[in-house]
Coordinates of C-alpha atoms in Angstrom, one line a residue:
X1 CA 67.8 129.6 91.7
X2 CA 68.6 127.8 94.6
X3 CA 66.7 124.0 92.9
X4 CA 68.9 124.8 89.4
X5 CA 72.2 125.8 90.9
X6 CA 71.9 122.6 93.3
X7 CA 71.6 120.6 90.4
X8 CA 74.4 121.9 88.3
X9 CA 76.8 121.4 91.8
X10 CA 75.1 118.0 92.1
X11 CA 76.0 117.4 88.2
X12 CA 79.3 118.5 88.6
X13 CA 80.0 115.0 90.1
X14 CA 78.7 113.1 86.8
X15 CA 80.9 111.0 84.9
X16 CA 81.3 113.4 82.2
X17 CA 80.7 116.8 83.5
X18 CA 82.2 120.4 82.8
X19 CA 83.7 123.5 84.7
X20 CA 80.2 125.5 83.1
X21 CA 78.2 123.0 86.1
X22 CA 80.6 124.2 88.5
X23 CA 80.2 128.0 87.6
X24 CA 76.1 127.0 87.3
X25 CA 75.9 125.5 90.6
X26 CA 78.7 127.7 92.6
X27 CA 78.1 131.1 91.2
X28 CA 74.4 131.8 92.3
X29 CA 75.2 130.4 96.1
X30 CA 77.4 133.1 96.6
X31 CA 74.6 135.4 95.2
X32 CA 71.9 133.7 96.9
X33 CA 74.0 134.7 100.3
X34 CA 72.6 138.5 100.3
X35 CA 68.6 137.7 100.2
X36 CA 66.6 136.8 103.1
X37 CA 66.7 133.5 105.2
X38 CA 70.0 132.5 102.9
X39 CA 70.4 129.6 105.6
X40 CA 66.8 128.4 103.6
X41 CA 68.2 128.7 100.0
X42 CA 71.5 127.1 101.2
X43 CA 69.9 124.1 102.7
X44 CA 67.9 123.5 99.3
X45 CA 70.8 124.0 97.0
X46 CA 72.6 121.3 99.6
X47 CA 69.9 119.4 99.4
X48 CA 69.1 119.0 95.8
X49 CA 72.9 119.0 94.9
X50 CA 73.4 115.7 96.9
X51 CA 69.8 114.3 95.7
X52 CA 71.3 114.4 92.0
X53 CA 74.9 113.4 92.8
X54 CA 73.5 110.3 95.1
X55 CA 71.1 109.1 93.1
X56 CA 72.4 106.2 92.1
X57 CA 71.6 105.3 96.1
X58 CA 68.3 104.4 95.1
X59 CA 69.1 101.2 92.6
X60 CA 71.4 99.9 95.4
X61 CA 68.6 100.3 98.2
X62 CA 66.0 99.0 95.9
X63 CA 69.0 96.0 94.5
X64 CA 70.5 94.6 97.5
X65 CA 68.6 96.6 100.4
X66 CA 65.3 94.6 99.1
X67 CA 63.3 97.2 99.9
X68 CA 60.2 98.9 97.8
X69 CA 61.6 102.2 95.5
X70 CA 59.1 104.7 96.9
X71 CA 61.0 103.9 100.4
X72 CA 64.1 103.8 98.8
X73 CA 63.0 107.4 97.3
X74 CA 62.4 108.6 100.7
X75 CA 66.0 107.2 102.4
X76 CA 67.3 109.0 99.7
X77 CA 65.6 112.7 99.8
X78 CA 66.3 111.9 103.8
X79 CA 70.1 111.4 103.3
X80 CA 69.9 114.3 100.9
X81 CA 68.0 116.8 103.8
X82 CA 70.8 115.6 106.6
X83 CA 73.8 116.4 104.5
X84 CA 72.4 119.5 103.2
X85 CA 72.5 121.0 106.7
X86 CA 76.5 121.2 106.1
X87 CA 75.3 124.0 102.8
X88 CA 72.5 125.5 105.3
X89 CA 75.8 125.9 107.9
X90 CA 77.9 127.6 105.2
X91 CA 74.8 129.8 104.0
X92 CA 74.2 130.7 107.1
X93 CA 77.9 131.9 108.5
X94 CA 78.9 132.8 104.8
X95 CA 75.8 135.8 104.6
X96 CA 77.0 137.2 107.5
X97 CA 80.7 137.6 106.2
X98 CA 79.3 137.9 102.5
X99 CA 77.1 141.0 103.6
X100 CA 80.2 142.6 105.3
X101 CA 82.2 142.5 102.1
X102 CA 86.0 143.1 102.0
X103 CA 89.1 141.4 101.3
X104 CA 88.8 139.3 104.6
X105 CA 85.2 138.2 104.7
X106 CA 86.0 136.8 100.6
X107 CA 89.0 135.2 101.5
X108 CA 87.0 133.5 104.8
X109 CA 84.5 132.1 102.7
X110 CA 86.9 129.4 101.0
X111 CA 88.0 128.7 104.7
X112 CA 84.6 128.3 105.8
X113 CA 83.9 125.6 103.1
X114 CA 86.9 124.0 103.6
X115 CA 86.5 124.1 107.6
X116 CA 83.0 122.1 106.8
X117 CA 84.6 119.9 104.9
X118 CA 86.6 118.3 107.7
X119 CA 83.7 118.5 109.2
X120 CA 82.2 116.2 107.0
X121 CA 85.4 114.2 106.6
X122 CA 85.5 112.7 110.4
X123 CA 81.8 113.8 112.1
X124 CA 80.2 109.9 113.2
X125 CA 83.0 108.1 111.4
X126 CA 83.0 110.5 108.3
X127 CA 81.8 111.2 104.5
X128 CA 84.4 112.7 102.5
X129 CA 82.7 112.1 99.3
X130 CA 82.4 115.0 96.5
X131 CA 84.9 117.3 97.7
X132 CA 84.5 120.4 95.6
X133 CA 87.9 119.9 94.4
X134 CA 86.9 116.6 92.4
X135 CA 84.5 119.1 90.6
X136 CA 87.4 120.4 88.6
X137 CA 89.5 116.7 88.3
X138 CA 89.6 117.3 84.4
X139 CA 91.3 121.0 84.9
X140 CA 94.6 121.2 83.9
X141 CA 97.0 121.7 87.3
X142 CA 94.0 121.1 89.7
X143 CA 95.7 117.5 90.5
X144 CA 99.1 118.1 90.7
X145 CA 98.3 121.0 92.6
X146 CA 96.9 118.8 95.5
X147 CA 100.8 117.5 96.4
X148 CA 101.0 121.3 97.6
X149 CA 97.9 122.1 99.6
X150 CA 96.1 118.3 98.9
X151 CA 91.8 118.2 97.8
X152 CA 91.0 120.5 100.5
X153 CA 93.5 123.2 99.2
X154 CA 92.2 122.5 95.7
X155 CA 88.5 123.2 97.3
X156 CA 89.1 126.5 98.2
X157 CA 90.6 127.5 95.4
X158 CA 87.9 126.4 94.0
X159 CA 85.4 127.9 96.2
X160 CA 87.3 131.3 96.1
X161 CA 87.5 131.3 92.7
X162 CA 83.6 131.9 91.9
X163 CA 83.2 134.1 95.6
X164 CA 85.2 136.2 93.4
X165 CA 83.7 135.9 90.0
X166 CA 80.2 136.1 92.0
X167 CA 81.3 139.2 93.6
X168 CA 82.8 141.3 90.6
X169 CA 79.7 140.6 88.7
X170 CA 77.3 141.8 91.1
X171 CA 79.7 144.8 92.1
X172 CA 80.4 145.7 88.7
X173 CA 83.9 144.8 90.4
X174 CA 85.9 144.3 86.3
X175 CA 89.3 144.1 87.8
X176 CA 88.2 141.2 90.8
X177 CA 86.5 139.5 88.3
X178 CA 89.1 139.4 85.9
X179 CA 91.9 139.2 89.0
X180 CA 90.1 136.0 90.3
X181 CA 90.4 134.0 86.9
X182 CA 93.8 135.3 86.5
X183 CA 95.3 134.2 90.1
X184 CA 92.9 131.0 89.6
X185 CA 94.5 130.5 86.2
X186 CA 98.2 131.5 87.7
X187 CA 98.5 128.6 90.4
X188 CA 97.0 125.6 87.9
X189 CA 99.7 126.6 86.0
X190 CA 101.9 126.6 89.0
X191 CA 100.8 122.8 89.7
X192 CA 101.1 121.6 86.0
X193 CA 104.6 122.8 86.4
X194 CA 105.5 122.0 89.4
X195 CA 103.0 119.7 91.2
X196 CA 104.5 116.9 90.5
X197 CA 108.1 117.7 90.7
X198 CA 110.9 115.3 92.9
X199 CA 114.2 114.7 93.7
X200 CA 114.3 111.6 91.3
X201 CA 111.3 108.6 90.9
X202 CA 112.4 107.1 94.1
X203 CA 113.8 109.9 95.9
X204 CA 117.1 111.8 96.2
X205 CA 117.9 109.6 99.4
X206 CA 116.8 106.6 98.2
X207 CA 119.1 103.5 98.3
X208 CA 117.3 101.3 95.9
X209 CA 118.1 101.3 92.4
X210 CA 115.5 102.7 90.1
X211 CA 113.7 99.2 88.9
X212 CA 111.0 99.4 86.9
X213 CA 107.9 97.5 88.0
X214 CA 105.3 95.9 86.2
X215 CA 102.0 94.6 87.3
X216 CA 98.1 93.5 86.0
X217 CA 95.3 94.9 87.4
X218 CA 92.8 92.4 86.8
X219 CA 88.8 93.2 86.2
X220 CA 86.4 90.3 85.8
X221 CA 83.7 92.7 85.4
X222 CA 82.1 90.2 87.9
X223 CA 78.3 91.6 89.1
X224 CA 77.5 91.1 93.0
X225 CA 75.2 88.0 93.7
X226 CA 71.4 89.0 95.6
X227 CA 71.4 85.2 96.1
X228 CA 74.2 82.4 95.8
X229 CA 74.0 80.7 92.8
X230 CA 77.0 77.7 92.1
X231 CA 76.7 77.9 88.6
X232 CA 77.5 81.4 88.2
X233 CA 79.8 81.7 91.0
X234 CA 81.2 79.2 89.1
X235 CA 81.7 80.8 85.7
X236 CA 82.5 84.1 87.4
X237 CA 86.0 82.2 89.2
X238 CA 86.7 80.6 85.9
X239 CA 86.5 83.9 84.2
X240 CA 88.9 85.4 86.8
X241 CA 91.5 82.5 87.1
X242 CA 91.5 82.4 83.2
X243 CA 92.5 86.6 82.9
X244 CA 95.2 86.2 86.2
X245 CA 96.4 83.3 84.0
X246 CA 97.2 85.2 81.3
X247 CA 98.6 87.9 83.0
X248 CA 101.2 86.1 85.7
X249 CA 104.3 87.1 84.8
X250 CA 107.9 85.5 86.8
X251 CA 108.3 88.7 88.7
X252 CA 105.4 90.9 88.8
X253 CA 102.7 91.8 90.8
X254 CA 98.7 90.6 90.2
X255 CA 95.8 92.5 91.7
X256 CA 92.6 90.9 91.8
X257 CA 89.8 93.6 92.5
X258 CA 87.5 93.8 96.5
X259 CA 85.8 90.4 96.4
X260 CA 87.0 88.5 93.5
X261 CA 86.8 85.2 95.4
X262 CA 84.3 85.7 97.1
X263 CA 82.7 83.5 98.8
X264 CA 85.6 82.0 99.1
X265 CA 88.6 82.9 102.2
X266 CA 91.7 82.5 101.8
X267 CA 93.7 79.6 104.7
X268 CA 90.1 77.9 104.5
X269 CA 89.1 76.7 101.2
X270 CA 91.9 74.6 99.7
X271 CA 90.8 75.1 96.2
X272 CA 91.7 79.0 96.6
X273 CA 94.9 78.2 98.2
X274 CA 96.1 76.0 95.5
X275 CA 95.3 78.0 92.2
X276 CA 97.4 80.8 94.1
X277 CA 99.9 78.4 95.0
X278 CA 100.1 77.4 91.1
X279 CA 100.3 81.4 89.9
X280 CA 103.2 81.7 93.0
X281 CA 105.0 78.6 91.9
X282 CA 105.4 80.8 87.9
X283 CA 107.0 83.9 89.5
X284 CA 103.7 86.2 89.8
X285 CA 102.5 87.5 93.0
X286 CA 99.3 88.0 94.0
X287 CA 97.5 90.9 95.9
X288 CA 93.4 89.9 96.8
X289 CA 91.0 90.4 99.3
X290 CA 89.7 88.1 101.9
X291 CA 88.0 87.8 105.5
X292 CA 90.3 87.3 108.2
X293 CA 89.9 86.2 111.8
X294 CA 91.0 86.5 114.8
X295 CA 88.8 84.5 117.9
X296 CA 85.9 86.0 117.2
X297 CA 87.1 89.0 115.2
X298 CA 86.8 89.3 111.7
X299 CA 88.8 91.5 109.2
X300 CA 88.3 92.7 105.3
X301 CA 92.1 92.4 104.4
X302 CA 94.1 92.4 101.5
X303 CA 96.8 89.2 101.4
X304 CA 100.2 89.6 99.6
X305 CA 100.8 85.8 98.4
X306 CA 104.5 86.4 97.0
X307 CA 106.5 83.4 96.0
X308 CA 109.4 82.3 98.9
X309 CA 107.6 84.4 101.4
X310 CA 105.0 84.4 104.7
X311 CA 101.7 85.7 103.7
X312 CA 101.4 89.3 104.8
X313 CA 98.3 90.8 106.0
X314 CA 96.5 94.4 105.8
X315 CA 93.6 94.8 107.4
X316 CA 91.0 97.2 106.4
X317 CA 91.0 100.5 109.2
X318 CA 88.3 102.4 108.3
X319 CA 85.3 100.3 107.4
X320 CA 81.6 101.7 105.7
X321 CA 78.5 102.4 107.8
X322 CA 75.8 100.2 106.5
X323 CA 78.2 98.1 104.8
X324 CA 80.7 96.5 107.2
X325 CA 79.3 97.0 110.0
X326 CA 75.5 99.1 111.0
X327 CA 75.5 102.1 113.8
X328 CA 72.6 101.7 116.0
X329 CA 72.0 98.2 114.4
X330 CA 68.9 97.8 116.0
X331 CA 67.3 100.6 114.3
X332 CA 68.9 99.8 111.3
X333 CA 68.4 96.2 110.9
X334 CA 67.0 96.2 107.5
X335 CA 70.1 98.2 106.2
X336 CA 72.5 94.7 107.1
X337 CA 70.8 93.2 103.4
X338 CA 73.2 96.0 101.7
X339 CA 76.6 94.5 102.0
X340 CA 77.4 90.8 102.7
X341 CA 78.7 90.2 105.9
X342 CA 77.1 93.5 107.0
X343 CA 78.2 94.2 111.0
X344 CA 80.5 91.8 111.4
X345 CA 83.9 93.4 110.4
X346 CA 86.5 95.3 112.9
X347 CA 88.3 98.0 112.6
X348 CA 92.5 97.1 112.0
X349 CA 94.2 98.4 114.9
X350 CA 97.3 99.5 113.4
X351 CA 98.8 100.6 110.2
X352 CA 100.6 97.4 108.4
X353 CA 102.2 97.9 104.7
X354 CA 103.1 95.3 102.5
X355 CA 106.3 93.8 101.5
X356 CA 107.1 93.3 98.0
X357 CA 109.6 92.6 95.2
X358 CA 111.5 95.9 97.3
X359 CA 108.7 98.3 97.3
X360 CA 106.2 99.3 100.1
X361 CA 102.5 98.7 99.1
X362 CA 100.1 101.0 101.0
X363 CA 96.7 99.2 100.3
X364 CA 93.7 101.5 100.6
X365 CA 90.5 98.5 100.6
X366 CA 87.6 100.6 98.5
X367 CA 86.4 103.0 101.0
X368 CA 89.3 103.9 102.6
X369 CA 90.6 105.9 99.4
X370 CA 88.7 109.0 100.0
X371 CA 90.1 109.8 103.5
X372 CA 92.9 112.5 102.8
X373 CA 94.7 111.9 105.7
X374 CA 94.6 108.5 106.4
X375 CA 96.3 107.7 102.8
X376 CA 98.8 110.1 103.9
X377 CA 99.7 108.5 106.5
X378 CA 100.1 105.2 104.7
X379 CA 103.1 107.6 102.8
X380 CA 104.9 108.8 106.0
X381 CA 104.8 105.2 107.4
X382 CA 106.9 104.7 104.1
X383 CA 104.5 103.3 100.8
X384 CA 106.6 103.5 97.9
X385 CA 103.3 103.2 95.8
X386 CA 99.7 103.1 96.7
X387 CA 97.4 100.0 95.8
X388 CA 93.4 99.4 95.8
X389 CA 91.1 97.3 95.4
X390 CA 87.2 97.8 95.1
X391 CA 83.5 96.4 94.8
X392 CA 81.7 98.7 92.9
X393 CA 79.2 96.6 91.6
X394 CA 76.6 97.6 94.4
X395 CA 76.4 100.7 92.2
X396 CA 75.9 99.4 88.8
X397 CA 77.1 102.0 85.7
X398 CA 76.1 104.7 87.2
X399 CA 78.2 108.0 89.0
X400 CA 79.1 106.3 91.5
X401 CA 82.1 104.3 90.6
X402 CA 83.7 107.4 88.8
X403 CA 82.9 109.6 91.9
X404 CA 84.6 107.1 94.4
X405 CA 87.5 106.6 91.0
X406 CA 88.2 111.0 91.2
X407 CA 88.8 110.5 95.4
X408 CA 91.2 107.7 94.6
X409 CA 93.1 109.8 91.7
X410 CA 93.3 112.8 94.3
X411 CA 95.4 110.8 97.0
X412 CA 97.5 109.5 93.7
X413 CA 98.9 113.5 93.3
X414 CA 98.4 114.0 96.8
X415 CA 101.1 111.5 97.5
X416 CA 102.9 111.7 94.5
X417 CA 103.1 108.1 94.1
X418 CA 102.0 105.5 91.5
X419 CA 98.4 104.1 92.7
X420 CA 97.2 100.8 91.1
X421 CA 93.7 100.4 91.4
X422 CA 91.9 96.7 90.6
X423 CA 88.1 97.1 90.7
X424 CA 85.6 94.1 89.8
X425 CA 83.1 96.2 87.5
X426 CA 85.2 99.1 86.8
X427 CA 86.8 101.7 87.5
X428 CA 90.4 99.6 87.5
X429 CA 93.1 102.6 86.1
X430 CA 97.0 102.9 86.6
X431 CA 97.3 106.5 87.7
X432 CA 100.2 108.8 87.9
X433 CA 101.9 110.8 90.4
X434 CA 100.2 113.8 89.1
X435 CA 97.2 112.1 89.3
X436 CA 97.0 111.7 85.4
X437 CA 95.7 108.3 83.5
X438 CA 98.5 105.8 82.3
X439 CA 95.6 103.0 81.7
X440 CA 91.8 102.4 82.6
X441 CA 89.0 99.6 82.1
X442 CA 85.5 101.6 82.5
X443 CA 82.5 100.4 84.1
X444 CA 81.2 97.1 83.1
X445 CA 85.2 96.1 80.8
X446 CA 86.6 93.2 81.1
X447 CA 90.5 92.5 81.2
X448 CA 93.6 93.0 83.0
X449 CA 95.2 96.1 82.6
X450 CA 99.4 96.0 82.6
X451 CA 101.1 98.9 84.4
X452 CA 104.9 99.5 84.9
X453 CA 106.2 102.1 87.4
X454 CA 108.6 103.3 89.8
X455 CA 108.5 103.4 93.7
X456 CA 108.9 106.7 95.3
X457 CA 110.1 108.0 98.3
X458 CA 109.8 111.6 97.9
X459 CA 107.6 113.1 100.6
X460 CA 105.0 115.7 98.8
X461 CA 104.4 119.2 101.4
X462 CA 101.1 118.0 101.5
X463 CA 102.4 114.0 103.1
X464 CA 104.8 116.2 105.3
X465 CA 102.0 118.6 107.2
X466 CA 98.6 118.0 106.0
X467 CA 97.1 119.9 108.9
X468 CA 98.7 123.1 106.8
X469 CA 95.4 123.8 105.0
X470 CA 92.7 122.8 107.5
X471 CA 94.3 125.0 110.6
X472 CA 95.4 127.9 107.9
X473 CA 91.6 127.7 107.5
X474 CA 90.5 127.6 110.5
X475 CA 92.6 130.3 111.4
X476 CA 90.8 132.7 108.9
X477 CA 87.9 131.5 109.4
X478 CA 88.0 132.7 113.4
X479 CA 89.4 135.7 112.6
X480 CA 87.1 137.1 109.9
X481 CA 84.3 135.9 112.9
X482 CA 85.6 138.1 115.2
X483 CA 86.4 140.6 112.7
X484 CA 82.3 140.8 111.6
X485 CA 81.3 140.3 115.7
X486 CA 82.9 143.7 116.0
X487 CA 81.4 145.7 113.4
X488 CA 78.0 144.6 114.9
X489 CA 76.0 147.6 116.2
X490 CA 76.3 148.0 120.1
X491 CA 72.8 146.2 122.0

């Protein structure tokens, strides 16, 4: 039970997937809580659930780690084991309060999940990936929920959702069974409805007018390079000045996807410089990424070139382990082959938005888009709309690039703002402020992809006080704790 329910959770993070993986994979934890060494069962389920949603770890290792696939098989079940302790945690707390039963000990178990989580989200630097809540991104009101109580919110509803269902069925329970997919069913509706809702596009206090915006998302469907070749790095820039070509527009914005010019760097190689300097000179602005330096200090930035204005500048703030930079490099050393440039970045050391045409662009550089709360913040500091731009091709067309796409439509409803996101192989989309589709290229498309939209203002409850849900949780969680500590038998 515990091998087959992991790997309907793990599937549940697949490109095309259904809410029947989340009820397989879900369902038969929660009944798995009231046998014997449950902390066991848990850890397997973990551990087979992020075996099949990682997978596609293995072609990257193998790819661009140049290492042999039966090593890259066991870095993988490894990963898998480590991050299945976080399921062996929940199994282990959540039998206690499952075996107590009652109102409090099923309402605890959501919190618990959630209160792991965080965990997850910030413990050595943090791996927010495959939040429960991206399980159910294709159920109606799940993403405009998230402006209200954000992923984590959506996760425990989630969560709570089949603790219920599990716990009707085995206690012959009808009316909590049918009372958990009613309530569940009752506040989607509430986010289709209202999720989304504002005081106006830009805000009831706004001053600017409402202007809408256009913009081309731009997707060379340009694979990474193991080696430098001229000739194709060639063909690759051709291919990417030939699609912004056709897309600059006198007055709108360009995005060019994580690493389209790659190798080139922008203030260094003249030839980059002056093509932008031709699209800038038509009326277009351009949005790409680049290194940046400072003395000996090196940045992943994005670069606003905007005709009649300075350069501006954000630089990436939280960076990937193993990608821009290796913990404990020197037992790590092999693991620098996975990204180029691996160990040399820095962290930005403040929050910079850019400047254009009016709006507020808070970039989010590819990793950066699963952290909840650090998009939030890119909100309060005042981000009218929310850009990104992302290598994906270390992943090929696997689950991987639609897994990192379902984070980066969560902080779109989170925020309730417009998010534009350029990727080189896929996935580039326009999304909503609910979080819904308004234009995508898939995995391995080629194209530029127009978008037109209006900046926001509006402050979501979730962008006001996203510590709501995590201390609400943690609250719960203690007191449920304390509530089962006391019903223990005297020593």
């Amino acid at each position: 039970m515990a091998i087959a329910s992991g790997i309907c959770w793990g599937l549940s993070f697949a490109e095309h997937s259904s809410l029947l993986f989340s009820l397989a994979g879900l369902v038969p934890l929660f009944l798995l809580l009231s046998v014997p060494r449950a902390w066991l069962w848990g850890w397997i389920h973990g551990a087979v659930s992020w075996g099949v949603a990682m997978v596609w770890l293995v072609g990257t290792l193998t790819t661009y780690g140049q290492i042999q696939g039966w090593l890259a098989g066991l870095l993988l079940l490894a990963f898998a084991l480590v991050f299945g302790l976080y399921t062996l945690v929940f199994s282990a707390i959540g039998s206690r309060l499952w075996k107590r039963g009652g109102v409090l000990a099923l309402l605890a178990l959501p919190a618990l999940w959630v209160v792991i989580e965080i965990v997850r989200g910030f413990l050595i630097t943090g791996f927010p990936w495959n939040l429960a809540a991206y399980a159910w991104i294709r159920m109606p009101g799940a993403l405009p929920l998230a402006a209200w109580i954000g992923a984590w919110g959506v996760s425990a509803l989630i969560v709570g959702a089949h603790a219920g269902l599990a716990r009707g069925v085995t206690t012959k329970n009808l009316p909590l069974a049918v009372g958990t997919v009613l309530g569940t069913a009752f506040l989607l509706a509430l986010g289709a409805r209202w999720g989304a809702a504002s005081g106006g596009e830009r805000g009831a206090q706004a001053s600017p007018p409402q202007i809408v915006r256009t913009a081309a998302l731009i997707q060379p469907d340009t694979p990474n390079q193991i080696a430098f070749d001229a000739a194709t790095f060639e063909a690759d820039y051709a291919r990417l000045l030939a699609l912004t070509d056709e897309a600059c527009r006198s007055g709108s914005l360009v995005l060019w996807p994580e690493s389209a010019a790659w190798p080139m760097i922008y203030g260094r190689d003249a030839r980059l410089s002056a093509d932008l300097a031709r699209f800038t000179a038509r009326g277009c602005s351009i949005l790409l990424n680049s290194v940046s330096q400072e003395g000996e200090r090196y940045f992943n930035s994005a670069l606003l070139v905007a005709p009649g204005q300075a350069v501006e500048r954000y630089d990436k703030r939280h960076l990937v382990p193993f990608g821009e930079y290796v913990p404990l490099s020197r037992v790590f050393s092999f693991m620098a082959s996975l990204a180029r440039n691996a160990g040399d970045f820095s962290p930005a050391a403040e929050l910079v938005l850019l400047d254009w045409s009016g709006e507020k662009l808070g970039p989010a550089i590819c990793y950066e888009v699963v952290f909840p709360g650090e998009v939030a913040a890119l909100t309060r500091a005042g981000a009218t709309v929310l850009v990104s731009v992302t290598n994906d091709a270390w992943y090929g067309d696997t689950a991987a690039p639609w897994q990192h796409f379902a984070a980066a439509r969560f902080r779109a409803a989170e925020n309730r703002r417009w998010l534009l996101r350029a990727a080189i192989t896929g996935v580039t989309a326009v999304v909503g402020p609910d979080g819904s589709l308004h234009g995508e290229l898939g995995v391995g498309a080629r194209g530029a992809l127009s978008a037109r939209f209006l900046g926001r203002t509006d402050l979501s409850p979730f962008v006001r006080a996203p510590w709501v849900v995590p201390s609400l949780c943690a609250a719960l969680l203690l007191a449920a704790l304390v509530a089962v500590r006391r019903d223990r038998p005297p020593i």
